[in-house]
Tab-separated table of C-alpha atoms in Angstrom:
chain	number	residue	atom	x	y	z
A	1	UNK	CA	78.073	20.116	40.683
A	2	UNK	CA	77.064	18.502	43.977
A	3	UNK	CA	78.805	18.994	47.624
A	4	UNK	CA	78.713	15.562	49.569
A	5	UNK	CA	76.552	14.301	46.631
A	6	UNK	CA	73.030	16.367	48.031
A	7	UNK	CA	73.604	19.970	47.425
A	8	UNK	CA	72.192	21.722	44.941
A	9	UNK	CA	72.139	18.654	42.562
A	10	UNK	CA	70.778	15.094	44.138
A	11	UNK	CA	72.456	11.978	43.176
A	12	UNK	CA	71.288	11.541	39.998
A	13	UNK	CA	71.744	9.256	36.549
A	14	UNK	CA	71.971	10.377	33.705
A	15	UNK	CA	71.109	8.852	30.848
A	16	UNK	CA	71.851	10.067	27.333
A	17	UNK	CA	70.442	9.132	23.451
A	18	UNK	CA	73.266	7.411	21.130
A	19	UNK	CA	74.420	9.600	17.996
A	20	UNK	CA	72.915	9.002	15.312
A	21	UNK	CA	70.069	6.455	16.388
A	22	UNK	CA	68.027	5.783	13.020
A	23	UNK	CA	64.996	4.253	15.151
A	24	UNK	CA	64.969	7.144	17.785
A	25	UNK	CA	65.249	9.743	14.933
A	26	UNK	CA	62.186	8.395	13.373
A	27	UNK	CA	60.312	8.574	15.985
A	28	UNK	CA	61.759	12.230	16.385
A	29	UNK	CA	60.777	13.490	13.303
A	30	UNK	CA	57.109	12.067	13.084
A	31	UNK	CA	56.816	13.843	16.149
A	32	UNK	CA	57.808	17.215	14.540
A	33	UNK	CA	56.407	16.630	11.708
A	34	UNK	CA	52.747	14.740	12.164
A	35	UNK	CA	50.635	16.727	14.784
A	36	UNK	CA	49.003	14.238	16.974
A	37	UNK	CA	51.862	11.330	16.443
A	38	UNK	CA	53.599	10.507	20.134
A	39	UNK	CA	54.875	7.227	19.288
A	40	UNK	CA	57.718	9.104	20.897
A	41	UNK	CA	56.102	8.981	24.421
A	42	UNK	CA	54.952	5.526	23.829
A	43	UNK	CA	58.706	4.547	23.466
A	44	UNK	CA	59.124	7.109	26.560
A	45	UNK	CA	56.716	5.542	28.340
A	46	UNK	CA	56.399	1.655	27.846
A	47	UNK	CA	59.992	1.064	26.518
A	48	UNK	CA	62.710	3.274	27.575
A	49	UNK	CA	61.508	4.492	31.469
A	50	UNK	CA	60.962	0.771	32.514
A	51	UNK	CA	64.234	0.106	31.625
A	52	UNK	CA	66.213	2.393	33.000
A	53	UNK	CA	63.922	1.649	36.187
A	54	UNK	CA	64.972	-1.473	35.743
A	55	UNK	CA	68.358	-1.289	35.146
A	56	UNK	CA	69.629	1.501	37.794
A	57	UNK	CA	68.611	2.534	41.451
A	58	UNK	CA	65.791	5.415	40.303
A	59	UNK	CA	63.570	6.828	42.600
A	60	UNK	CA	60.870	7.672	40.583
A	61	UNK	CA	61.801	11.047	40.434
A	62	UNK	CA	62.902	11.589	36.633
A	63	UNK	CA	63.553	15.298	34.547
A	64	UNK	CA	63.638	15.481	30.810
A	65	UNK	CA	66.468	18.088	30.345
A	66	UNK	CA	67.175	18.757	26.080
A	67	UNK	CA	68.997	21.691	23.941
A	68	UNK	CA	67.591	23.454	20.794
A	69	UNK	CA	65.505	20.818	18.773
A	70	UNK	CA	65.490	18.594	21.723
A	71	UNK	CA	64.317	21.297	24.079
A	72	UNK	CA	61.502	21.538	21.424
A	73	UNK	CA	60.855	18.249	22.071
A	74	UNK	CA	60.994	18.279	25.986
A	75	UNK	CA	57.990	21.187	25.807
A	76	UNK	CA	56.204	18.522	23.268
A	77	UNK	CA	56.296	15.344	25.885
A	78	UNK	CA	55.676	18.160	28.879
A	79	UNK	CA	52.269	19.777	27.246
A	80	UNK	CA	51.089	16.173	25.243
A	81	UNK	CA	52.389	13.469	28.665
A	82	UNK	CA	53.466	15.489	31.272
A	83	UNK	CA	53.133	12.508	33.744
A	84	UNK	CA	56.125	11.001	31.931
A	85	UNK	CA	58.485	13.537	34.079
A	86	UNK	CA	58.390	15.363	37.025
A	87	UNK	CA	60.901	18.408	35.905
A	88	UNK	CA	61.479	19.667	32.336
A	89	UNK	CA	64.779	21.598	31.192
A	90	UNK	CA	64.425	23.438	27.984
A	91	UNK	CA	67.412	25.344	26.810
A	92	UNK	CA	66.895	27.581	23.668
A	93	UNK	CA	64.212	25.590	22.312
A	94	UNK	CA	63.545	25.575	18.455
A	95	UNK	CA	59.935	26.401	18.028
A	96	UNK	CA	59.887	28.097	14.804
A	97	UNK	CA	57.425	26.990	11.841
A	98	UNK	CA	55.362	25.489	15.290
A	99	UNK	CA	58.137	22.771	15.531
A	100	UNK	CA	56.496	19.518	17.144
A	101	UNK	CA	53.192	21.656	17.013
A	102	UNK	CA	54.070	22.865	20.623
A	103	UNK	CA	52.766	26.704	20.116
A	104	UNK	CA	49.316	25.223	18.301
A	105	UNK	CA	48.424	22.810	21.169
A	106	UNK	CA	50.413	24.401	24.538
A	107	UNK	CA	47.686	26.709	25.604
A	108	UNK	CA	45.134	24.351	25.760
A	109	UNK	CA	46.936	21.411	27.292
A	110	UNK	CA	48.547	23.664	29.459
A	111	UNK	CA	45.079	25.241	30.699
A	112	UNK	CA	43.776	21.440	31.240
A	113	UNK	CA	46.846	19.845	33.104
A	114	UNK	CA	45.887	17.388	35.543
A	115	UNK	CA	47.814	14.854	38.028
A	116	UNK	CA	50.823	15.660	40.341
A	117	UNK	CA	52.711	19.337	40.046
A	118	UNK	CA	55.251	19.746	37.338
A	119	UNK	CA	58.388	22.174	37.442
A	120	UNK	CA	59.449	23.364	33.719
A	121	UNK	CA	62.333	25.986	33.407
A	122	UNK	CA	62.732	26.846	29.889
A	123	UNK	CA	65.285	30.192	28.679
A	124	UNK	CA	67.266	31.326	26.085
A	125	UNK	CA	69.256	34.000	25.053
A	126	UNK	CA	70.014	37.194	23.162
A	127	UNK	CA	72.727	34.891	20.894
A	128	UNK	CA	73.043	35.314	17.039
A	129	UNK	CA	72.187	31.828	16.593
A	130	UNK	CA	69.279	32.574	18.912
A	131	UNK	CA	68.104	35.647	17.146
A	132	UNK	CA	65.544	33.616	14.599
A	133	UNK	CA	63.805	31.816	17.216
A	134	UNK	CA	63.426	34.841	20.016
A	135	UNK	CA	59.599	35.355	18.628
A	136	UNK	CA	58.667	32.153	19.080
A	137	UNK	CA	60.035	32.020	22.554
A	138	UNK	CA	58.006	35.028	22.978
A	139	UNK	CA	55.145	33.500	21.957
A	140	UNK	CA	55.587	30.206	24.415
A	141	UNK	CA	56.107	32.801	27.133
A	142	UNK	CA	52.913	34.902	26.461
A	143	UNK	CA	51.342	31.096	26.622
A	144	UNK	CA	52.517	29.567	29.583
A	145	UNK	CA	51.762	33.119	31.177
A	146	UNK	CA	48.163	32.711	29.830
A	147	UNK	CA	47.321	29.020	30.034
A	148	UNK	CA	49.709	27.602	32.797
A	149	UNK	CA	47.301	25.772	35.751
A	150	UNK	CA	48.318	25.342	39.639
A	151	UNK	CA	49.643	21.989	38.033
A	152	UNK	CA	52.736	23.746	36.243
A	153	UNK	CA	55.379	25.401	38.536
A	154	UNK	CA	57.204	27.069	35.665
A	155	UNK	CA	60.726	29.569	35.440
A	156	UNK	CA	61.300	31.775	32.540
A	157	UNK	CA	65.234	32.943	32.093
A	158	UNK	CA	66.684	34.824	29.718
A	159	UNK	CA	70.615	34.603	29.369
A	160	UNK	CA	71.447	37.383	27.183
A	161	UNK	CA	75.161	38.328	26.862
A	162	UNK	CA	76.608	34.768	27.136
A	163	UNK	CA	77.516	32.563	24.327
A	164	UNK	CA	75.113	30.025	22.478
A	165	UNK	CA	76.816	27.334	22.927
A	166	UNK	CA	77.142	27.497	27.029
A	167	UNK	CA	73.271	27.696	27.255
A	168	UNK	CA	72.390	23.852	28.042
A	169	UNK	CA	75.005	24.410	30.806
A	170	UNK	CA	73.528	27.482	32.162
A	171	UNK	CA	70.192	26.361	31.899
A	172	UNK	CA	70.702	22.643	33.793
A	173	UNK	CA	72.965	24.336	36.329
A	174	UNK	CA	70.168	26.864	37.210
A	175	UNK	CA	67.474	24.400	36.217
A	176	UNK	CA	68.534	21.849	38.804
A	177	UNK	CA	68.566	24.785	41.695
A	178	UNK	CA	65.279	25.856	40.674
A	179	UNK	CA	63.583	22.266	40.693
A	180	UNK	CA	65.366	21.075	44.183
A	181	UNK	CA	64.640	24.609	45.856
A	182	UNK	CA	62.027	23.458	48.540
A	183	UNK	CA	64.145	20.408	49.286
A	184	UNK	CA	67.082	22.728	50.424
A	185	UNK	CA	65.370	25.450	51.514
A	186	UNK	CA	64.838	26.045	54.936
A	187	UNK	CA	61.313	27.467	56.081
A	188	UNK	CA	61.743	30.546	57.711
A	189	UNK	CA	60.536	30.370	61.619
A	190	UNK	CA	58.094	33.602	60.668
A	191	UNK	CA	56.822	32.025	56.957
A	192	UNK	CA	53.356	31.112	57.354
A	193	UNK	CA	53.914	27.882	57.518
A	194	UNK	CA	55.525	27.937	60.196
A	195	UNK	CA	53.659	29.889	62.277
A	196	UNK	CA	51.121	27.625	62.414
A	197	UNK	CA	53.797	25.535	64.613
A	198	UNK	CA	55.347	21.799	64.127
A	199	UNK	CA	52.780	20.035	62.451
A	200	UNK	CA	52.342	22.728	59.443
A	201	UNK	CA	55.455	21.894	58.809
A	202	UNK	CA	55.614	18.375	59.492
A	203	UNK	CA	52.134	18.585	56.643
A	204	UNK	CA	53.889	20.548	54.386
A	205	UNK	CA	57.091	18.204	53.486
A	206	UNK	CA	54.870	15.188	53.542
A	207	UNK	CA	53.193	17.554	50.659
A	208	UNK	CA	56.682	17.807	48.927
A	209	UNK	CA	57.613	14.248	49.386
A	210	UNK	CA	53.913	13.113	47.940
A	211	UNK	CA	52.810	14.534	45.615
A	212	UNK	CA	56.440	17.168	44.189
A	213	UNK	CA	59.213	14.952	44.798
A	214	UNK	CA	58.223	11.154	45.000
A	215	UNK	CA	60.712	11.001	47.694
A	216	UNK	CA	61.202	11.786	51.568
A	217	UNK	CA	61.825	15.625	52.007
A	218	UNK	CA	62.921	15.801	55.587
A	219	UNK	CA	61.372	18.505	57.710
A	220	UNK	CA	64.426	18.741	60.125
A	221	UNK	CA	65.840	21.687	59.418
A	222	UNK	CA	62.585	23.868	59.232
A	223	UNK	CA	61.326	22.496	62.540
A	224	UNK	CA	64.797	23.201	64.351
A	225	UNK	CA	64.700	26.526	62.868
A	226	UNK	CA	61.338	27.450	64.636
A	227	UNK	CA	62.606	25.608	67.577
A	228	UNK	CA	65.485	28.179	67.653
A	229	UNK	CA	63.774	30.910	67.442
A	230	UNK	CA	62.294	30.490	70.542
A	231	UNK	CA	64.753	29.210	72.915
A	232	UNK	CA	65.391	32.473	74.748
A	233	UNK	CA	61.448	33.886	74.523
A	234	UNK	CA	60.030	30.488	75.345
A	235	UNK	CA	62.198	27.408	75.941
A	236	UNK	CA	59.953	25.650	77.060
A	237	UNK	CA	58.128	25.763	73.020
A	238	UNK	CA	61.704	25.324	71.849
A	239	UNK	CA	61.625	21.990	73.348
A	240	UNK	CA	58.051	20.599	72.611
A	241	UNK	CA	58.779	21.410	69.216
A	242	UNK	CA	62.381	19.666	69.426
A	243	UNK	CA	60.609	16.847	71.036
A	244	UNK	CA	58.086	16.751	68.147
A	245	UNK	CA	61.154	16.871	65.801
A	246	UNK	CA	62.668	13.409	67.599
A	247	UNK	CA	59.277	11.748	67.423
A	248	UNK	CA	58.789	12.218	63.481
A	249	UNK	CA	62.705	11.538	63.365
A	250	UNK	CA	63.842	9.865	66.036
A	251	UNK	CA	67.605	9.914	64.636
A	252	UNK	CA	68.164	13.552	64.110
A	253	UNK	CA	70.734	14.614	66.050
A	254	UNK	CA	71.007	17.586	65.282
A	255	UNK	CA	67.668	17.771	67.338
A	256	UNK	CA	69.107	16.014	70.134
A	257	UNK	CA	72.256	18.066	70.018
A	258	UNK	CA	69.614	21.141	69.898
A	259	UNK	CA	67.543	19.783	72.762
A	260	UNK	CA	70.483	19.708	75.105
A	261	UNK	CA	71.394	22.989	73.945
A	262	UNK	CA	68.055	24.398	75.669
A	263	UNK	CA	67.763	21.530	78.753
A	264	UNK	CA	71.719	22.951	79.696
A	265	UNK	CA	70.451	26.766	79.186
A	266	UNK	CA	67.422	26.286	81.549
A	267	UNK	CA	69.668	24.419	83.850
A	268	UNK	CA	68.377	20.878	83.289
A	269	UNK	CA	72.065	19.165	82.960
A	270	UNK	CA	70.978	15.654	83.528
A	271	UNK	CA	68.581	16.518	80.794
A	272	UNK	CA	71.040	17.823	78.765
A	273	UNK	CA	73.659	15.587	79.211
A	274	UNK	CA	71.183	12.448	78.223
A	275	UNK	CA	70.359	14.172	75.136
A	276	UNK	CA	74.078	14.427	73.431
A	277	UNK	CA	74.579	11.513	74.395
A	278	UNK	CA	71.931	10.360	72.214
A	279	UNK	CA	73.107	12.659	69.548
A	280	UNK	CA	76.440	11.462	69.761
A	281	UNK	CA	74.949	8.181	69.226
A	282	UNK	CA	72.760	8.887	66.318
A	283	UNK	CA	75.589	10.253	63.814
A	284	UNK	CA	79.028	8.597	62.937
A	285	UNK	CA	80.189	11.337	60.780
A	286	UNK	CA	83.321	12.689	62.370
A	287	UNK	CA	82.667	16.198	62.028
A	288	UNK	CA	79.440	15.759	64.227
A	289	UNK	CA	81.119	12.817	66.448
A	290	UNK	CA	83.793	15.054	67.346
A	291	UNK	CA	81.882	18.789	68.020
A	292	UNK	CA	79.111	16.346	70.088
A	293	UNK	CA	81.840	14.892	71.910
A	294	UNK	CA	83.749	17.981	72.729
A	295	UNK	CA	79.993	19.462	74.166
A	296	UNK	CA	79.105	16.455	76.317
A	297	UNK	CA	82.629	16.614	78.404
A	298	UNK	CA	81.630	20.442	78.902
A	299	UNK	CA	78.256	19.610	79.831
A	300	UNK	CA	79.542	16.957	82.138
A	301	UNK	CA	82.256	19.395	83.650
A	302	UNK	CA	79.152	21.448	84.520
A	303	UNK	CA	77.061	19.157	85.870
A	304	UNK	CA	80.185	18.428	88.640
C-alpha cells in the first residue's frame, strides 16, 4: 500500500493485540462497562507506548486504527486521552446501549479538547450487520458536528453498497490518505499560502512538522511549485525563491536542477551549468543521476 515506502502510506509498524489476551480483555470490558474507568489508557499510556518506543524505530507519530467493538474503543481513548495518538481510525464502530459511554461523554470532551491537532476518520456502512448500529453512528455524527473544536480535524464516510466485512480495509486505506494529505500534497502556487511568497510556506510546514505530524514535512515541492510559476513572468522571482528553497534545504536537487533550468533560459550558462552540477551531486538515485547527467552535457554543448 506504499510506492518506494512514502506514498500514500509512510513507513509504518504495526503493532497488533494477541487473541484472546485475558489481561487486555479486562481492561476492555471495565472500560465498556464502568463509565469513568481508563485503566485502559493507563496501560496505553505508561505500559504499552513506551515499549513499543522502546523496542522499534517510532517517530512519535502513532494512530489508533480498530474495527467494530474496537473502533468503539478507539473513539473512547480519542474523546477521554486524545494525546495518546495523533490519528484515530474507526471502522463501523459499535456504539449501541452507549458502548464505552462514548455518546454520554463525546460532546463535552470533544467541545473542551486541548493540546496538539488530532485527525479522526470514523465510517461505516449501509451493511446488514451494520443496520443495528446506523442510529448510533448518527448520533456520533450529529456530535462531532456539534461539539468538535479547531483541535479535531475529523472525516465522516459512509461506505454503503460494499460488504461488512471489507470495511476495516476500506476505512485504513482511505484513513491513511486522509491523515498524510498535507504531507503529499503540494500547495498550489495561487493557494493563499502561497501567495504570501517563500516564507508562508517555509511557516506553514514547520506548522505541520510541529505541532500535526511530529516529524519534518519538507516544503520542497510547494516552494518549487511557486518558483515555476513564475519562471517565464518573472525569472528573476523564480530564482530568489529557488535560492530560498537551497538555503532551507541545501540538498534539494530538484531545486538545483530547477535553478539551472531558469539561469540556462535567461542565458546565464555558467550559472546554469554550476547548478546541475550540484544537483547531480546532491542525489545518487539513478533515475535523477542519469536525467541530470543527460542535461548538464546539453547545457555544456551550449555553453561551447
Amino acid at each position: 500500500m506504499s510506492h518506494n515506502g512514502g506514498w500514500p502510506w509512510l513507513e509504518t509498524i504495526i503493532v497488533t493485540a494477541p487473541d484472546g489476551h485475558q489481561g487486555l480483555g479486562k481492561l476492555k470490558q471495565r472500560a465498556i462497562e464502568q463509565q469513568g474507568d481508563q485503566a485502559l489508557l493507563d496501560f496505553f499510556e505508561h505500559d504499552l507506548l513506551p515499549a513499543i518506543d522502546k523496542r522499534y524505530r517510532t517517530n512519535g507519530f502513532r494512530i489508533f486504527n480498530g474495527f467494530t467493538g474496537n473502533a468503539g474503543l478507539v473513539l473512547y481513548s480519542l474523546i477521554n486521552r486524545p494525546s495518546l495518538f495523533n490519528a484515530y481510525i474507526a471502522a463501523s464502530p459499535v456504539l449501541s446501549t452507549d458502548f464505552a459511554y462514548v455518546l454520554n461523554n463525546a460532546p463535552k470532551k470533544l467541545k473542551n479538547m486541548q493540546g496538539k491537532p488530532r485527525f479522526l476518520f470514523v465510517s461505516t456502512s449501509d451493511s446488514d450487520f451494520e443496520q443495528r448500529q446506523l442510529d448510533s453512528f448518527a448520533k456520533l455524527e450529529d456530535i462531532i458536528q456539534t461539539n468538535a473544536n479547531a483541535k479535531l480535524n475529523y472525516q465522516i464516510k459512509r461506505f454503503d453498497g460494499s460488504y461488512y466485512m471489507t470495511q476495516p480495509i476500506l476505512a485504513t486505506a482511505l484513513g491513511i490518505e486522509k491523515i498524510f494529505n498535507d504531507v503529499h500534497t503540494v500547495l498550489a502556487a495561487d493557494s493563499e499560502v502561497s501567495q504570501q511568497g517563500s516564507k508562508a510556506i517555509l511557516a506553514y510546514y514547520k506548522r505541520l512538522s510541529d505541532e500535526v505530524y511530529g516529524f519534518d514535512v519538507p516544503a520542497i515541492d510547494s516552494l518549487l511549485a511557486l518558483g515555476n510559476s513564475l519562471v517565464k513572468a518573472a525569472p528573476q522571482q523564480a530564482i530568489g525563491i529557488y535560492l530560498d528553497t537551497l538555503k532551507a534545504y541545501p540538498k534539494a536537487h530538484s531545486a538545483y536542477h530547477e535553478l539551472a533550468s531558469v539561469y540556462a533560459a535567461t542565458g546565464k550558462m555558467t550559472q546554469a551549468i554550476e547548478a546541475e552540477q550540484q544537483a547531480l551531486a546532491s542525489t545518487n538515485h539513478p533515475f535523477y543521476q542519469n536525467k541530470y547527467t543527460k542535461q548538464l552535457a546539453a547545457f555544456q554543448n551550449q555553453a561551447k
